[in-house]
Coordinates of C-alpha atoms and ligand atoms in Angstrom, one line a residue:
M941 CA -117.8 253.2 17.9
N942 CA -115.7 250.3 16.7
D943 CA -113.1 250.6 19.6
R944 CA -116.1 250.5 22.1
I945 CA -117.3 247.3 20.4
E946 CA -113.8 245.7 20.7
Q947 CA -113.7 246.6 24.3
V948 CA -116.9 245.1 25.3
R949 CA -115.8 241.9 23.4
A950 CA -112.6 241.9 25.3
A951 CA -114.1 242.4 28.6
A952 CA -116.5 239.6 27.9
R953 CA -114.0 237.2 26.7
A954 CA -111.9 238.1 29.7
E955 CA -114.7 237.0 31.9
A956 CA -115.6 233.8 30.4
A957 CA -113.2 231.4 32.4
S958 CA -114.6 232.9 35.7
L959 CA -118.3 231.7 34.8
T960 CA -118.2 228.8 37.0
N961 CA -121.3 229.3 39.2
A962 CA -124.7 230.7 39.0
D963 CA -123.8 234.0 40.7
A964 CA -120.9 234.8 38.2
L965 CA -123.1 234.2 35.5
E966 CA -125.9 236.3 36.6
R967 CA -123.4 239.2 36.9
F968 CA -122.2 238.6 33.7
R969 CA -125.7 238.4 32.2
L970 CA -126.7 241.8 33.9
S971 CA -123.4 243.6 32.9
F972 CA -123.6 242.4 29.2
L973 CA -126.8 241.0 27.9
A974 CA -129.5 242.5 30.0
R975 CA -131.7 245.6 28.8
K976 CA -129.4 248.1 30.6
G977 CA -126.2 245.9 29.8
S978 CA -123.3 247.1 27.8
V979 CA -124.4 245.4 24.5
A980 CA -127.7 246.9 24.6
D981 CA -126.0 250.1 25.4
L982 CA -124.1 249.8 22.2
F983 CA -127.2 249.2 20.3
D984 CA -128.5 252.5 21.8
Q985 CA -125.6 254.4 20.3
L986 CA -126.2 253.1 17.0
R987 CA -128.7 256.1 16.7
H988 CA -125.6 258.0 16.5
V989 CA -123.6 256.5 13.6
T990 CA -123.9 258.0 10.3
A991 CA -126.1 256.4 7.7
A992 CA -123.0 255.3 5.7
D993 CA -121.4 253.6 8.5
K994 CA -124.6 252.1 9.9
P995 CA -124.6 248.6 8.0
A996 CA -121.1 247.8 9.0
V997 CA -121.3 248.9 12.6
G998 CA -124.8 247.0 12.8
K999 CA -123.3 243.9 11.6
A1000 CA -120.4 244.1 14.0
L1001 CA -123.0 244.7 16.9
N1002 CA -124.9 241.7 15.9
E1003 CA -121.9 239.5 15.8
L1004 CA -121.0 240.9 19.2
R1005 CA -124.2 240.0 20.7
T1006 CA -124.0 236.6 19.3
E1007 CA -120.7 235.9 20.7
V1008 CA -121.4 237.3 24.3
Q1009 CA -124.7 235.3 24.2
G1010 CA -122.7 232.2 23.1
I1011 CA -120.3 232.8 25.9
Y1012 CA -122.9 232.9 28.6
D1013 CA -124.9 230.0 27.0
G1014 CA -122.1 227.7 27.0
A1015 CA -121.0 228.6 30.6
K1016 CA -124.6 228.1 31.7
E1017 CA -124.9 224.6 30.3
K1018 CA -121.7 223.5 32.1
V1019 CA -122.9 225.2 35.5
D1020 CA -126.5 223.5 35.1
S1021 CA -125.1 220.0 34.3
S1022 CA -122.6 220.0 37.0
A1023 CA -125.3 221.4 39.5
Q1024 CA -127.7 218.2 38.5
R1025 CA -124.6 215.9 39.1
T1026 CA -123.7 217.0 42.7
S1027 CA -127.0 218.0 44.1
I1028 CA -128.6 215.3 46.1
D1029 CA -132.0 215.5 47.3
L1030 CA -131.8 214.0 50.9
T1031 CA -135.6 214.1 51.3
L1032 CA -136.3 211.7 48.5
P1033 CA -137.4 208.1 49.5
G1034 CA -134.7 205.5 49.0
R1035 CA -135.0 203.0 46.0
P1036 CA -136.5 199.7 47.5
L1037 CA -133.8 197.0 47.3
F1038 CA -135.6 193.6 47.3
A1039 CA -133.6 191.3 49.6
G1040 CA -134.8 187.8 49.6
S1041 CA -135.7 185.9 52.8
R1042 CA -136.0 182.4 54.2
H1043 CA -138.9 180.4 53.1
L1044 CA -141.7 180.2 55.6
V1045 CA -141.1 176.5 56.0
S1046 CA -137.4 177.0 56.6
Q1047 CA -137.9 179.7 59.1
T1048 CA -140.3 177.3 61.0
L1049 CA -137.8 174.4 60.9
E1050 CA -135.3 176.8 62.3
E1051 CA -137.5 177.9 65.0
F1052 CA -138.1 174.4 66.0
Q1053 CA -134.3 174.0 66.1
R1054 CA -133.5 177.0 68.1
V1055 CA -136.6 176.1 70.9
F1056 CA -135.5 172.4 71.3
V1057 CA -131.7 173.1 71.0
S1058 CA -132.3 175.6 73.8
M1059 CA -134.0 172.8 75.9
G1060 CA -130.9 170.5 75.5
F1061 CA -131.9 168.7 72.4
D1062 CA -129.4 167.6 69.5
I1063 CA -130.3 168.0 65.8
V1064 CA -129.9 164.7 63.8
E1065 CA -130.8 163.8 60.3
G1066 CA -131.6 160.5 58.5
P1067 CA -132.0 159.3 54.9
E1068 CA -135.1 160.3 53.0
V1069 CA -134.8 156.9 51.0
E1070 CA -135.4 154.5 53.9
S1071 CA -135.6 150.8 54.2
D1072 CA -139.2 149.1 55.3
Y1073 CA -137.2 147.9 58.2
Y1074 CA -136.7 151.4 59.8
N1075 CA -139.7 153.1 58.5
F1076 CA -142.2 150.4 59.7
E1077 CA -140.9 147.2 61.0
A1078 CA -138.5 148.4 63.8
L1079 CA -141.3 151.0 64.7
N1080 CA -143.6 147.9 65.5
F1081 CA -146.0 148.4 62.7
P1082 CA -147.6 145.0 62.0
P1083 CA -147.3 143.6 58.7
D1084 CA -150.7 144.2 57.7
H1085 CA -151.0 147.9 59.2
P1086 CA -152.7 150.1 56.6
A1087 CA -149.8 152.7 56.6
R1088 CA -147.9 150.3 54.6
D1089 CA -150.2 150.2 51.9
M1090 CA -149.1 151.3 48.5
Q1091 CA -151.8 154.0 48.8
D1092 CA -149.6 155.9 51.3
T1093 CA -146.1 154.9 50.5
F1094 CA -143.7 155.6 47.6
F1095 CA -141.9 152.3 47.2
V1096 CA -138.7 152.3 45.5
S1097 CA -138.4 148.4 45.7
P1098 CA -140.4 146.1 47.8
S1099 CA -137.9 146.8 50.9
V1100 CA -136.9 150.2 50.0
L1101 CA -139.2 153.3 50.2
L1102 CA -139.3 157.2 50.6
R1103 CA -139.8 157.6 54.2
T1104 CA -143.2 158.4 55.4
H1105 CA -142.2 160.1 58.7
T1106 CA -139.2 161.1 60.5
T1107 CA -139.7 158.6 63.2
P1108 CA -137.3 156.2 61.8
V1109 CA -134.3 158.4 62.7
Q1110 CA -135.1 157.7 66.4
V1111 CA -134.2 154.2 65.9
R1112 CA -131.1 155.0 63.8
I1113 CA -130.0 157.3 66.4
M1114 CA -130.8 155.2 69.6
E1115 CA -128.9 152.3 67.7
K1116 CA -125.7 154.6 67.4
R1117 CA -125.8 156.1 71.0
K1118 CA -126.1 154.8 74.4
P1119 CA -128.7 156.8 76.6
P1120 CA -129.0 159.5 77.7
V1121 CA -130.4 160.3 74.0
R1122 CA -132.0 163.5 73.5
A1123 CA -132.4 164.6 69.9
I1124 CA -134.9 166.2 67.5
M1125 CA -134.8 165.1 63.7
P1126 CA -136.2 167.6 61.2
G1127 CA -136.7 166.5 57.7
R1128 CA -138.7 165.7 54.4
V1129 CA -141.3 163.1 54.2
Y1130 CA -143.1 161.6 51.4
R1131 CA -146.9 160.4 51.2
N1132 CA -148.6 158.9 48.1
E1133 CA -151.7 161.1 48.7
A1134 CA -154.0 163.1 46.4
V1135 CA -152.6 166.7 46.6
S1136 CA -155.3 169.0 48.0
A1137 CA -155.5 172.1 50.4
R1138 CA -154.8 169.8 53.3
S1139 CA -152.1 167.5 51.9
L1140 CA -149.2 167.4 49.8
V1141 CA -146.9 164.3 48.6
Q1142 CA -143.8 165.8 50.2
F1143 CA -143.9 167.8 53.4
H1144 CA -141.8 168.0 56.4
Q1145 CA -141.7 166.8 60.1
V1146 CA -139.8 167.2 63.2
D1147 CA -139.5 164.1 65.5
G1148 CA -138.0 164.1 69.0
V1149 CA -136.9 161.5 71.5
Y1150 CA -135.5 161.6 74.9
V1151 CA -134.5 158.3 76.5
D1152 CA -132.5 158.2 79.9
K1153 CA -133.1 156.7 83.3
G1154 CA -136.4 157.6 84.8
V1155 CA -137.9 159.6 81.9
T1156 CA -141.6 160.1 82.6
F1157 CA -144.7 161.3 80.8
A1158 CA -144.8 164.3 82.9
E1159 CA -141.4 165.3 81.4
L1160 CA -143.1 164.7 78.0
K1161 CA -146.0 167.1 78.7
G1162 CA -143.7 169.7 80.2
T1163 CA -141.5 169.7 77.0
L1164 CA -144.3 170.0 74.8
V1165 CA -146.1 172.5 76.7
A1166 CA -142.8 174.6 76.9
F1167 CA -142.4 174.4 73.1
A1168 CA -146.2 175.4 72.6
K1169 CA -145.9 178.5 74.6
R1170 CA -142.8 179.5 73.2
Y1171 CA -144.0 178.9 69.7
Y1172 CA -147.7 179.9 69.8
G1173 CA -147.6 182.3 72.7
S1174 CA -147.8 181.9 76.6
S1175 CA -151.6 182.5 76.7
I1176 CA -152.5 179.4 74.8
K1177 CA -154.6 176.9 76.6
Y1178 CA -153.8 173.1 75.9
R1179 CA -155.1 169.6 76.5
F1180 CA -153.7 166.2 76.0
R1181 CA -155.7 163.3 74.6
A1182 CA -155.3 159.7 74.5
S1183 CA -154.2 158.3 71.2
Y1184 CA -152.6 155.4 69.3
F1185 CA -149.1 155.0 67.6
P1186 CA -147.5 151.7 67.1
F1187 CA -144.3 152.9 68.4
T1188 CA -145.3 154.5 71.7
E1189 CA -147.2 153.3 74.6
P1190 CA -149.1 155.1 76.1
S1191 CA -149.6 157.6 73.1
A1192 CA -151.2 161.1 73.3
E1193 CA -152.0 164.0 71.1
M1194 CA -151.6 167.7 72.2
D1195 CA -154.4 170.2 71.1
I1196 CA -154.0 173.9 71.6
T1197 CA -157.1 176.2 71.8
C1198 CA -157.7 177.5 68.1
Y1199 CA -155.7 180.6 67.4
L1200 CA -158.5 182.0 65.2
C1201 CA -161.7 181.7 67.4
A1202 CA -159.7 181.5 70.8
G1203 CA -161.7 178.1 71.4
K1204 CA -165.1 179.6 70.6
G1205 CA -165.3 177.1 67.4
C1206 CA -164.7 178.0 63.7
R1207 CA -164.0 176.9 60.2
V1208 CA -160.4 176.1 61.1
C1209 CA -160.8 174.3 64.1
K1210 CA -163.9 172.4 62.3
H1211 CA -166.1 173.9 65.2
S1212 CA -164.3 172.0 68.1
G1213 CA -162.2 175.0 69.5
W1214 CA -159.1 173.0 69.5
L1215 CA -156.3 172.3 67.1
E1216 CA -154.2 169.1 67.2
I1217 CA -150.4 170.2 67.1
V1218 CA -148.4 167.0 67.9
G1219 CA -148.3 163.4 68.3
S1220 CA -146.4 161.8 71.2
G1221 CA -146.0 159.2 73.7
M1222 CA -143.6 157.0 75.8
V1223 CA -141.1 154.8 73.6
H1224 CA -142.6 151.4 73.3
P1225 CA -140.5 148.7 75.2
N1226 CA -140.2 146.6 72.1
I1227 CA -138.3 149.6 70.3
L1228 CA -136.1 150.0 73.2
K1229 CA -135.2 146.3 73.2
R1230 CA -134.7 146.4 69.3
V1231 CA -132.1 149.0 69.8
G1232 CA -130.4 147.3 72.4
Y1233 CA -131.6 149.3 75.4
D1234 CA -133.1 147.7 78.5
P1235 CA -136.7 148.9 79.1
E1236 CA -136.3 147.7 82.8
E1237 CA -133.5 150.4 83.2
V1238 CA -134.4 153.3 80.8
S1239 CA -137.6 154.9 79.5
G1240 CA -138.3 157.6 77.0
Y1241 CA -140.5 159.7 75.2
A1242 CA -141.0 160.7 71.7
F1243 CA -143.1 163.2 69.6
G1244 CA -143.6 164.3 65.9
F1245 CA -144.7 167.6 64.6
G1246 CA -145.9 168.3 61.1
V1247 CA -144.1 171.4 60.0
E1248 CA -146.4 172.5 57.3
R1249 CA -149.5 172.0 59.5
T1250 CA -147.5 174.0 62.3
V1251 CA -147.1 176.9 59.7
L1252 CA -151.0 176.9 58.5
L1253 CA -152.0 176.8 61.9
R1254 CA -149.9 179.6 63.1
H1255 CA -150.4 182.0 60.3
G1256 CA -154.0 181.1 59.5
I1257 CA -153.3 179.8 56.0
D1258 CA -156.1 177.9 54.6
D1259 CA -154.4 176.0 51.7
I1260 CA -151.1 174.0 52.1
R1261 CA -150.4 174.2 48.5
L1262 CA -149.6 178.1 48.7
L1263 CA -146.3 177.1 50.6
Y1264 CA -144.9 175.6 47.5
E1265 CA -146.3 177.7 44.6
N1266 CA -143.4 180.1 45.1
D1267 CA -145.7 183.1 44.5
V1268 CA -143.6 186.0 45.5
R1269 CA -146.6 188.1 46.7
F1270 CA -147.6 185.3 49.2
L1271 CA -143.9 184.5 50.3
E1272 CA -142.9 188.0 50.9
Q1273 CA -145.6 188.4 53.8
F1274 CA -143.5 186.3 56.0
Ligands
DAH1419 N1 -144.7 159.5 63.0 C1 -146.2 160.0 63.3 C2 -146.8 160.5 62.0 O1 -146.3 160.4 61.0 C3 -146.0 161.1 64.2 C4 -145.6 160.8 65.5 C5 -146.5 160.4 66.6 C6 -144.3 160.7 65.8 C7 -146.0 160.0 67.8 C8 -143.6 160.3 67.1 C9 -144.7 160.1 68.1 O2 -142.4 160.3 67.3 O3 -144.0 159.5 69.3 O4 -148.0 160.8 61.9

């Protein structure tokens, strides 16, 4: 009996090294540990052992079973853990990787630039801390114009201020270049106003100017209509309304049909069916003269968009402050 025990022990030990996969483990279990396996078989034989030998043989058998079970358990643990490491469930959904994205206002600025560059405009920039001269005087604002009021303008000193629009860059670029000049000027502007759903103290504009021989109002209209169709969609309807700006003559504002109600009238368009999207006009001869151009020889048009306003209109957002609260739940929608 002891010989048989040692044989089984030797056989189990001999196989230990080959127990590297589930099949081998199962074969081992069946041949040694199962109900019809060799260990159980030896326990069966215990009946034939004499009473005197039984305690010693029983003890040896128990030790054998413990050892064989140990071989099996150890090998199984190794196989199981390596299976976990190597098996990949390709049907599981991926873990989301949150990549940041451009802010809606930046996206819009880029879109303005893309569209106008494709129409032959350069992109130029000017200072945000501006002189009274470029912000107002050079643009024909009379000395008593309400826009100069402390209410609207952040003054740094009596003659230096935070620009209230990007229009002064028109003057700066025309002073530097000879016609033809065709450029847009995106940038940040500042107004000393109460923050509300409709206004902020800091926002963005995109001004544009084109001066050359024989530039007409019809070209202004054509350019703004082309932009509006690219940006808002080719099915929009538009209209031009006479308006007033000190630096353009004549001046006009362009409206498009309200995106929300398609012209029927709603809260967003204040029940008019129309939304104003841009101020514009023909560059005032005084300004052409001031930058050293001859208004008899060249003419030009100009326009100015409010960027945040454009964003609100296009996406149907009803509070401008949402753009700067930086709530990711809002921003990630765009
Ligand atoms: N600067 C104007 C504003 O801040 C917008 C504007 C209107 C700009 C007409 C222009 C223009 O260049 O021609 O409201």
